Amino acid sequence: MTTDPTLTLGVPRQARSSGAARARPVWAILTGPYALLLLFLLIVPLANVALFSIHRYSPTKVALPELTFDNFRKIADLYYLRLFARTLKLGLITTVICAVLGYPLAYWLARVRPRLQAIGMFLLIMPLMVSAVIRIFGWIVILGRKGLLNEALAALGLEPVRLLYTDTAVVIGLVNVFLPFMALPLMAAIERIPPSLEEAARNLGASWYHVFCRIILPLSMPGLISGSLLVYSISISAFVTPALMGNSRERMAAQQIYDEVLVSFNWPSASSLALTLMLLTLGLMFSALYVTRRAARLERRR
Amino acid sequence: MVIADGIELEVEGLTRRYSPQVTVGPISFDVRTGEFFSLLGPSGCGKTTTLRCIAGFETLSAGAIRLQGERLDDKPPHRRDVGLVFQNYALFPHLNVFDNIAFGLKLRRVPKLEIAERVGRILRLVDLSTLTERFPAQLSGGQQQRVAIARSLVLEPRILMFDEPLSNLDFKLRIQMRDELKSLQRRLGKTAIYVTHDQTEALVLSDRIAVLSHGRIEQIGTPDEIYERPATSFVAEFIGSSNLLAATIVERRGEEATVVTERGLRLRCAVEGQASGEGAEVAVLIRPERVQIKAAENGGTPEDNCFPARIVTVTYLGEDLRLDLELPAGQMLQGTLKNTGAARDWVPAQTVKILVDPADLRLLPR
């Protein structure tokens, strides 16, 4: 104990200053750098795109200082409707195939012992570590007109198949890269389901099929939804895979945007397409989130 | 107690090999119709493995399981007709109480009206009729337990099995659920197999108990037989508390034998037709509550099985008092007394006289 008044006064002051340090907005320090990055690399360019999309196109000056909604009205053309329909369709097919392939994989990863799980996860995310161009080149070698697949078919005396530069090839390529985005959230969800629930269901008379439909599927729904949203949104905005493996006339939306930006220099039109694609993606994601939130709320209230 | 003569479940040479070092079995036992049969043992003794083999979650390495004479071990788990109540209950979190209980009925394509009727009946039986809409997370431990039992019972399985169902409950609730479980099983007359490491649970609930250790059955018997006449030192030590003294038989006359412990105590014991003759090395079992403690008296003629002793410690257990006693030659012995007024007069360092009835001693193989 001390009787020095300056020291006893010093203690509360120190305490106050450290309290102020605690009150400092830590979140701003933590999120600040990324927020700045987003502002300059996403928000500003996006605002620019939005501006372009409502300006009139000029073959000589790119855009005229004249406001118009023609760029958006044009999307109602059959050509663009088909473009978006094909994009959404390929995204849907990719998502469904990823879910079908992802479930058994995710289940195995979730239930296998830790060592094998680590190896399995490494193999699963391998495609993401290989450059897109190299990976697609590999597919071209396999699927090409005189590729490995057709040579194997020929060796078996079968007709060759035309796969490369078709929608099928695009879906194969997309599934190949995006499968981890489905399998990993599914795996996380399945890991949270205690194995005893499966055994209880078996004990009550459920076959494997019923265990999947009534236990695994409903309880891993959050994983399926987040995996599907991820795969769907990155599939419909995919560019490299459809550009290198797909038909140049039967395009996906991102290819069309690329063409209009760098080939025909119609930036207003490209901007309107980009915004439409983005709004479609966001709309889908939010409605999916809304539906699941609502379902979860209803579940709790029931 | 209703025990028909019929044998419901027959386990014959059940063996589950995990590795050459880790093996459960061979285990054999019969469970009679309507009987409450417990598998009791410390963790890792193979009791849960045995249960999981019967339920079909583990495959047998050797042996056979028969339910009413019919081979069970080659059927998949969902076709076995044996109900299992899990340790953590394993209720389906996304289904409410009604749907949890109706789960098995729906799989069996029972008509809707009948499902409602049967679930309603079982809910009344376990006293949960007001909670049908609740989800498992909204139930207390005891209620979850009852839902788990109801979910199995509603399917009217031929056998109901329990895997340590009370171990997740707190003490008071555990005792309450234990008594509920017992009265439920008696009322339904359902054959039950109960796995536990808690000797009191097994003694209270069971018609018969199989005590397991290291993947083998040590003894099968009624609670009374297991406690009063344990077959091995392991059973004696595992059930209740016990004094086990290493000794040698020095004299054997009919139903009576005299043994000398390693510390030189001479004890007279009753023997029930055991083969061990003179010279055999045995363990003498003395239950602490059978050790009689009396005030020391000077002089008097020395009796059989009567020794002077010094109280080393008195441990207060509430209902009971535990006395650590030192006998001549440094032999330690534990005794327990009911916590009565007279018993509370004993204090450490006091000299007393202890007495053991020959009939209260058991000779066990060493």
Coordinates of N, CA and C in Angstrom, one line a residue, chain B residues 21-165:
Chain B
Q21 N -4.8 -58.5 -30.9 CA -4.7 -58.1 -29.5 C -6.1 -57.7 -28.9
V22 N -6.9 -57.1 -29.8 CA -8.2 -56.6 -29.3 C -9.3 -57.5 -29.8
T23 N -9.8 -58.4 -28.9 CA -10.8 -59.3 -29.3 C -11.9 -59.4 -28.2
V24 N -13.1 -59.4 -28.7 CA -14.2 -59.6 -27.7 C -14.8 -61.0 -27.9
G25 N -14.9 -61.8 -26.8 CA -15.5 -63.1 -26.9 C -14.4 -64.2 -26.8
P26 N -14.8 -65.4 -27.0 CA -16.2 -65.9 -27.3 C -17.1 -65.7 -26.1
I27 N -18.3 -65.2 -26.4 CA -19.3 -64.9 -25.3 C -20.5 -65.7 -25.7
S28 N -21.1 -66.4 -24.7 CA -22.3 -67.2 -24.9 C -23.3 -66.9 -23.7
F29 N -24.5 -66.7 -24.0 CA -25.5 -66.6 -23.0 C -26.9 -66.7 -23.6
D30 N -27.9 -67.0 -22.8 CA -29.3 -67.1 -23.3 C -30.1 -66.0 -22.5
V31 N -31.0 -65.4 -23.2 CA -31.9 -64.5 -22.6 C -33.3 -65.1 -22.7
R32 N -34.0 -65.3 -21.5 CA -35.3 -65.9 -21.5 C -36.4 -64.9 -21.8
T33 N -37.5 -65.4 -22.3 CA -38.6 -64.5 -22.7 C -39.1 -63.7 -21.5
G34 N -39.2 -62.4 -21.6 CA -39.7 -61.6 -20.5 C -38.7 -61.2 -19.5
E35 N -37.5 -61.6 -19.7 CA -36.4 -61.4 -18.7 C -35.7 -60.1 -18.9
F36 N -35.3 -59.5 -17.8 CA -34.5 -58.3 -17.9 C -33.0 -58.7 -17.6
F37 N -32.2 -58.7 -18.7 CA -30.9 -59.3 -18.7 C -29.9 -58.2 -18.8
S38 N -28.9 -58.1 -17.9 CA -27.9 -57.0 -18.0 C -26.5 -57.5 -18.4
L39 N -25.8 -56.7 -19.1 CA -24.4 -57.0 -19.4 C -23.7 -55.9 -18.6
L40 N -22.9 -56.3 -17.6 CA -22.3 -55.4 -16.7 C -20.8 -55.6 -16.8
G41 N -20.1 -54.5 -16.8 CA -18.6 -54.5 -16.8 C -18.0 -53.2 -17.0
P42 N -16.7 -53.1 -16.8 CA -16.0 -51.8 -16.9 C -16.0 -51.4 -18.4
S43 N -15.6 -50.2 -18.7 CA -15.5 -49.8 -20.1 C -14.5 -50.6 -20.8
G44 N -14.7 -51.0 -22.0 CA -13.8 -51.8 -22.8 C -13.9 -53.2 -22.5
C45 N -14.9 -53.7 -21.8 CA -15.0 -55.1 -21.5 C -15.8 -55.9 -22.6
G46 N -16.3 -55.1 -23.6 CA -17.0 -55.8 -24.7 C -18.5 -55.8 -24.6
K47 N -19.1 -55.2 -23.6 CA -20.5 -55.2 -23.4 C -21.3 -54.5 -24.5
T48 N -20.7 -53.3 -24.9 CA -21.4 -52.5 -26.0 C -21.2 -53.2 -27.3
T49 N -20.0 -53.8 -27.5 CA -19.7 -54.6 -28.7 C -20.8 -55.7 -28.9
T50 N -21.0 -56.4 -27.8 CA -22.0 -57.5 -27.8 C -23.3 -57.0 -28.3
L51 N -23.7 -55.8 -27.7 CA -25.0 -55.2 -28.0 C -25.1 -54.8 -29.5
R52 N -24.0 -54.2 -29.9 CA -23.9 -53.8 -31.3 C -23.9 -55.0 -32.3
C53 N -23.4 -56.1 -31.9 CA -23.4 -57.3 -32.7 C -24.9 -57.8 -32.8
I54 N -25.6 -57.7 -31.7 CA -27.0 -58.2 -31.7 C -27.8 -57.2 -32.6
A55 N -27.5 -55.9 -32.5 CA -28.3 -54.9 -33.3 C -27.9 -55.0 -34.8
G56 N -26.7 -55.6 -35.1 CA -26.2 -55.7 -36.4 C -25.3 -54.6 -36.9
F57 N -24.8 -53.8 -36.0 CA -23.9 -52.7 -36.4 C -22.4 -53.2 -36.4
E58 N -22.2 -54.4 -35.8 CA -20.9 -55.0 -35.9 C -21.1 -56.4 -36.5
T59 N -20.2 -56.9 -37.3 CA -20.3 -58.2 -37.8 C -19.5 -59.2 -37.0
L60 N -20.1 -60.4 -36.8 CA -19.4 -61.3 -36.0 C -18.2 -61.9 -36.7
S61 N -17.1 -62.1 -36.0 CA -16.0 -62.9 -36.6 C -16.2 -64.3 -36.5
A62 N -16.9 -64.7 -35.4 CA -17.3 -66.1 -35.2 C -18.5 -66.2 -34.3
G63 N -19.2 -67.3 -34.3 CA -20.3 -67.5 -33.4 C -21.7 -67.2 -34.1
A64 N -22.7 -67.3 -33.3 CA -24.1 -67.2 -33.9 C -25.0 -66.5 -32.9
I65 N -25.9 -65.8 -33.4 CA -27.0 -65.1 -32.6 C -28.3 -65.6 -33.1
R66 N -29.2 -66.1 -32.2 CA -30.5 -66.6 -32.7 C -31.6 -65.9 -31.9
L67 N -32.6 -65.5 -32.6 CA -33.7 -64.9 -32.0 C -34.9 -65.8 -32.2
Q68 N -35.4 -66.4 -31.1 CA -36.5 -67.4 -31.1 C -36.1 -68.5 -32.1
G69 N -34.8 -68.9 -32.0 CA -34.4 -70.0 -32.8 C -34.0 -69.7 -34.2
E70 N -34.2 -68.4 -34.6 CA -33.9 -68.1 -36.0 C -32.6 -67.3 -36.0
R71 N -31.7 -67.6 -37.0 CA -30.5 -66.9 -37.1 C -30.7 -65.4 -37.3
L72 N -30.0 -64.6 -36.5 CA -30.2 -63.2 -36.6 C -28.9 -62.5 -37.2
D73 N -27.8 -63.2 -37.1 CA -26.5 -62.4 -37.4 C -26.3 -62.3 -38.9
D74 N -27.1 -63.0 -39.8 CA -26.9 -62.7 -41.2 C -27.9 -61.7 -41.8
K75 N -28.7 -61.2 -40.9 CA -29.7 -60.2 -41.4 C -29.1 -58.8 -41.3
P76 N -29.5 -57.9 -42.2 CA -29.0 -56.5 -42.1 C -29.7 -55.8 -40.8
P77 N -29.1 -54.8 -40.3 CA -29.7 -54.2 -39.0 C -31.2 -53.8 -39.1
H78 N -31.6 -53.4 -40.3 CA -33.0 -52.9 -40.4 C -34.0 -54.0 -40.5
R79 N -33.6 -55.2 -40.5 CA -34.5 -56.3 -40.6 C -34.5 -57.2 -39.4
R80 N -34.0 -56.7 -38.2 CA -33.7 -57.6 -37.1 C -34.8 -57.6 -36.0
D81 N -35.6 -56.5 -36.0 CA -36.7 -56.5 -35.1 C -36.2 -56.5 -33.6
V82 N -35.1 -55.9 -33.4 CA -34.6 -55.7 -32.0 C -34.5 -54.2 -31.8
G83 N -35.2 -53.7 -30.8 CA -35.1 -52.2 -30.5 C -33.9 -51.9 -29.8
L84 N -33.3 -50.7 -30.1 CA -32.1 -50.3 -29.3 C -32.3 -48.9 -28.9
V85 N -32.1 -48.6 -27.6 CA -32.1 -47.3 -27.0 C -30.7 -46.8 -26.8
F86 N -30.3 -45.8 -27.5 CA -28.9 -45.4 -27.5 C -28.5 -44.6 -26.3
Q87 N -27.2 -44.6 -26.0 CA -26.7 -43.8 -24.8 C -27.1 -42.4 -24.9
N88 N -26.9 -41.8 -26.1 CA -27.2 -40.3 -26.2 C -28.6 -40.2 -26.8
Y89 N -29.4 -41.2 -26.8 CA -30.8 -41.3 -27.3 C -30.9 -41.2 -28.8
A90 N -30.0 -40.5 -29.5 CA -30.1 -40.4 -31.0 C -31.4 -40.1 -31.5
L91 N -32.1 -39.1 -30.9 CA -33.4 -38.6 -31.4 C -33.1 -37.8 -32.7
F92 N -34.0 -37.8 -33.7 CA -33.8 -37.1 -34.9 C -34.1 -35.6 -34.6
P93 N -33.1 -34.7 -34.7 CA -33.3 -33.4 -34.3 C -34.3 -32.6 -35.2
H94 N -34.5 -33.1 -36.5 CA -35.3 -32.3 -37.4 C -36.8 -32.8 -37.3
L95 N -37.1 -33.8 -36.5 CA -38.4 -34.3 -36.3 C -38.9 -34.0 -34.9
N96 N -40.2 -33.7 -34.8 CA -40.8 -33.5 -33.5 C -41.0 -34.9 -32.8
V97 N -41.5 -34.8 -31.6 CA -41.7 -36.0 -30.8 C -42.6 -37.0 -31.5
F98 N -43.7 -36.5 -32.1 CA -44.6 -37.4 -32.8 C -43.9 -38.1 -34.0
D99 N -43.2 -37.3 -34.8 CA -42.6 -37.9 -36.0 C -41.4 -38.8 -35.6
N100 N -40.7 -38.4 -34.6 CA -39.6 -39.3 -34.1 C -40.2 -40.7 -33.8
I101 N -41.3 -40.7 -33.0 CA -41.9 -42.0 -32.6 C -42.5 -42.7 -33.8
A102 N -43.1 -41.9 -34.8 CA -43.7 -42.5 -35.9 C -42.8 -43.0 -37.0
F103 N -41.5 -42.6 -36.8 CA -40.5 -42.9 -37.9 C -40.5 -44.3 -38.4
G104 N -40.4 -45.3 -37.5 CA -40.4 -46.7 -37.9 C -41.7 -47.2 -38.4
L105 N -42.8 -46.6 -37.9 CA -44.1 -47.0 -38.4 C -44.3 -46.6 -39.9
K106 N -43.8 -45.3 -40.2 CA -44.0 -44.8 -41.5 C -43.2 -45.7 -42.5
L107 N -42.0 -46.1 -42.1 CA -41.1 -46.9 -42.9 C -41.8 -48.3 -43.2
R108 N -42.6 -48.7 -42.2 CA -43.3 -50.0 -42.4 C -44.7 -49.8 -43.2
R109 N -44.9 -48.6 -43.6 CA -46.1 -48.2 -44.4 C -47.4 -48.6 -43.6
V110 N -47.4 -48.3 -42.3 CA -48.6 -48.5 -41.5 C -49.5 -47.3 -41.9
P111 N -50.8 -47.6 -42.0 CA -51.8 -46.5 -42.4 C -51.8 -45.4 -41.4
K112 N -52.0 -44.2 -41.9 CA -51.9 -43.0 -41.1 C -52.7 -43.0 -39.8
L113 N -54.0 -43.5 -39.9 CA -54.8 -43.5 -38.7 C -54.2 -44.4 -37.6
E114 N -53.7 -45.6 -38.1 CA -53.1 -46.5 -37.1 C -51.9 -45.9 -36.5
I115 N -51.1 -45.2 -37.3 CA -49.9 -44.6 -36.7 C -50.3 -43.6 -35.6
A116 N -51.3 -42.8 -35.9 CA -51.7 -41.8 -34.9 C -52.2 -42.5 -33.6
E117 N -52.9 -43.6 -33.8 CA -53.4 -44.4 -32.7 C -52.3 -45.0 -31.9
R118 N -51.4 -45.7 -32.6 CA -50.3 -46.4 -31.9 C -49.3 -45.4 -31.2
V119 N -49.0 -44.3 -31.9 CA -48.1 -43.3 -31.3 C -48.8 -42.7 -30.0
G120 N -50.1 -42.4 -30.2 CA -50.8 -41.9 -29.0 C -50.8 -42.8 -27.8
R121 N -51.0 -44.1 -28.1 CA -51.0 -45.0 -27.0 C -49.6 -45.1 -26.3
I122 N -48.6 -45.1 -27.1 CA -47.3 -45.2 -26.5 C -46.9 -43.9 -25.8
L123 N -47.4 -42.8 -26.3 CA -47.1 -41.5 -25.6 C -47.8 -41.5 -24.2
R124 N -49.0 -42.0 -24.2 CA -49.6 -42.1 -22.9 C -48.9 -43.0 -21.9
L125 N -48.3 -44.1 -22.5 CA -47.6 -45.1 -21.7 C -46.4 -44.4 -21.0
V126 N -45.7 -43.6 -21.8 CA -44.5 -42.9 -21.2 C -44.8 -41.5 -20.7
D127 N -46.1 -41.2 -20.7 CA -46.5 -39.9 -20.1 C -45.9 -38.7 -20.8
L128 N -46.0 -38.7 -22.1 CA -45.5 -37.5 -22.9 C -46.6 -37.0 -23.8
S129 N -47.9 -37.3 -23.6 CA -48.9 -36.9 -24.5 C -49.0 -35.4 -24.8
T130 N -48.6 -34.6 -23.9 CA -48.7 -33.2 -24.1 C -47.5 -32.6 -24.9
L131 N -46.5 -33.4 -25.2 CA -45.3 -32.8 -25.8 C -45.1 -33.2 -27.3
T132 N -46.2 -33.7 -27.9 CA -46.0 -34.3 -29.3 C -45.4 -33.3 -30.3
E133 N -45.7 -32.0 -30.1 CA -45.2 -31.1 -31.1 C -43.8 -30.6 -30.8
R134 N -43.3 -30.9 -29.7 CA -41.9 -30.4 -29.3 C -40.8 -31.1 -30.1
F135 N -39.7 -30.4 -30.3 CA -38.6 -30.9 -31.0 C -37.6 -31.4 -29.9
P136 N -36.7 -32.4 -30.2 CA -35.8 -33.0 -29.2 C -35.1 -31.9 -28.4
A137 N -34.6 -30.8 -29.1 CA -33.9 -29.8 -28.4 C -34.7 -29.1 -27.3
Q138 N -36.0 -29.2 -27.4 CA -36.8 -28.5 -26.4 C -37.2 -29.4 -25.2
L139 N -36.6 -30.6 -25.2 CA -37.0 -31.6 -24.2 C -35.9 -31.7 -23.1
S140 N -36.3 -32.1 -21.9 CA -35.3 -32.3 -20.9 C -34.6 -33.7 -21.1
G141 N -33.6 -34.0 -20.4 CA -32.9 -35.3 -20.6 C -33.8 -36.5 -20.4
G142 N -34.6 -36.4 -19.3 CA -35.5 -37.5 -19.0 C -36.6 -37.6 -20.0
Q143 N -37.1 -36.5 -20.6 CA -38.1 -36.6 -21.6 C -37.5 -37.2 -22.9
Q144 N -36.3 -36.8 -23.2 CA -35.6 -37.3 -24.4 C -35.5 -38.8 -24.3
Q145 N -35.1 -39.2 -23.1 CA -35.0 -40.7 -22.8 C -36.3 -41.4 -23.0
R146 N -37.4 -40.8 -22.6 CA -38.6 -41.5 -22.7 C -39.1 -41.5 -24.2
V147 N -38.7 -40.5 -25.0 CA -39.1 -40.5 -26.4 C -38.3 -41.6 -27.1
A148 N -37.0 -41.7 -26.7 CA -36.2 -42.8 -27.3 C -36.7 -44.2 -27.0
I149 N -37.2 -44.4 -25.8 CA -37.8 -45.7 -25.5 C -39.1 -45.9 -26.2
A150 N -39.9 -44.8 -26.3 CA -41.2 -44.9 -27.0 C -41.0 -45.2 -28.4
R151 N -39.9 -44.6 -29.0 CA -39.7 -44.8 -30.5 C -39.3 -46.2 -30.8
S152 N -38.7 -46.9 -29.8 CA -38.4 -48.3 -30.1 C -39.6 -49.2 -29.7
L153 N -40.3 -48.9 -28.6 CA -41.4 -49.7 -28.1 C -42.6 -49.7 -29.1
V154 N -42.8 -48.6 -29.8 CA -44.0 -48.5 -30.7 C -43.9 -49.5 -31.8
L155 N -42.7 -50.0 -32.1 CA -42.6 -51.0 -33.2 C -42.8 -52.4 -32.6
E156 N -43.0 -52.5 -31.3 CA -43.2 -53.8 -30.7 C -42.1 -54.8 -31.1
P157 N -40.9 -54.4 -30.8 CA -39.8 -55.3 -31.1 C -39.8 -56.5 -30.2
R158 N -39.1 -57.6 -30.7 CA -39.2 -58.8 -29.9 C -38.3 -58.6 -28.6
I159 N -37.2 -57.8 -28.8 CA -36.3 -57.5 -27.7 C -36.1 -56.0 -27.6
L160 N -36.0 -55.5 -26.5 CA -35.6 -54.1 -26.3 C -34.3 -54.0 -25.7
M161 N -33.3 -53.3 -26.3 CA -32.0 -53.3 -25.8 C -31.6 -51.8 -25.4
F162 N -30.9 -51.7 -24.3 CA -30.5 -50.4 -23.8 C -29.0 -50.3 -23.7
D163 N -28.4 -49.2 -24.3 CA -27.0 -49.0 -24.2 C -26.7 -47.9 -23.2
E164 N -26.4 -48.2 -21.9 CA -26.2 -47.2 -20.9 C -27.1 -46.1 -21.0
P165 N -28.4 -46.3 -20.9 CA -29.4 -45.2 -21.2 C -29.4 -44.1 -20.1

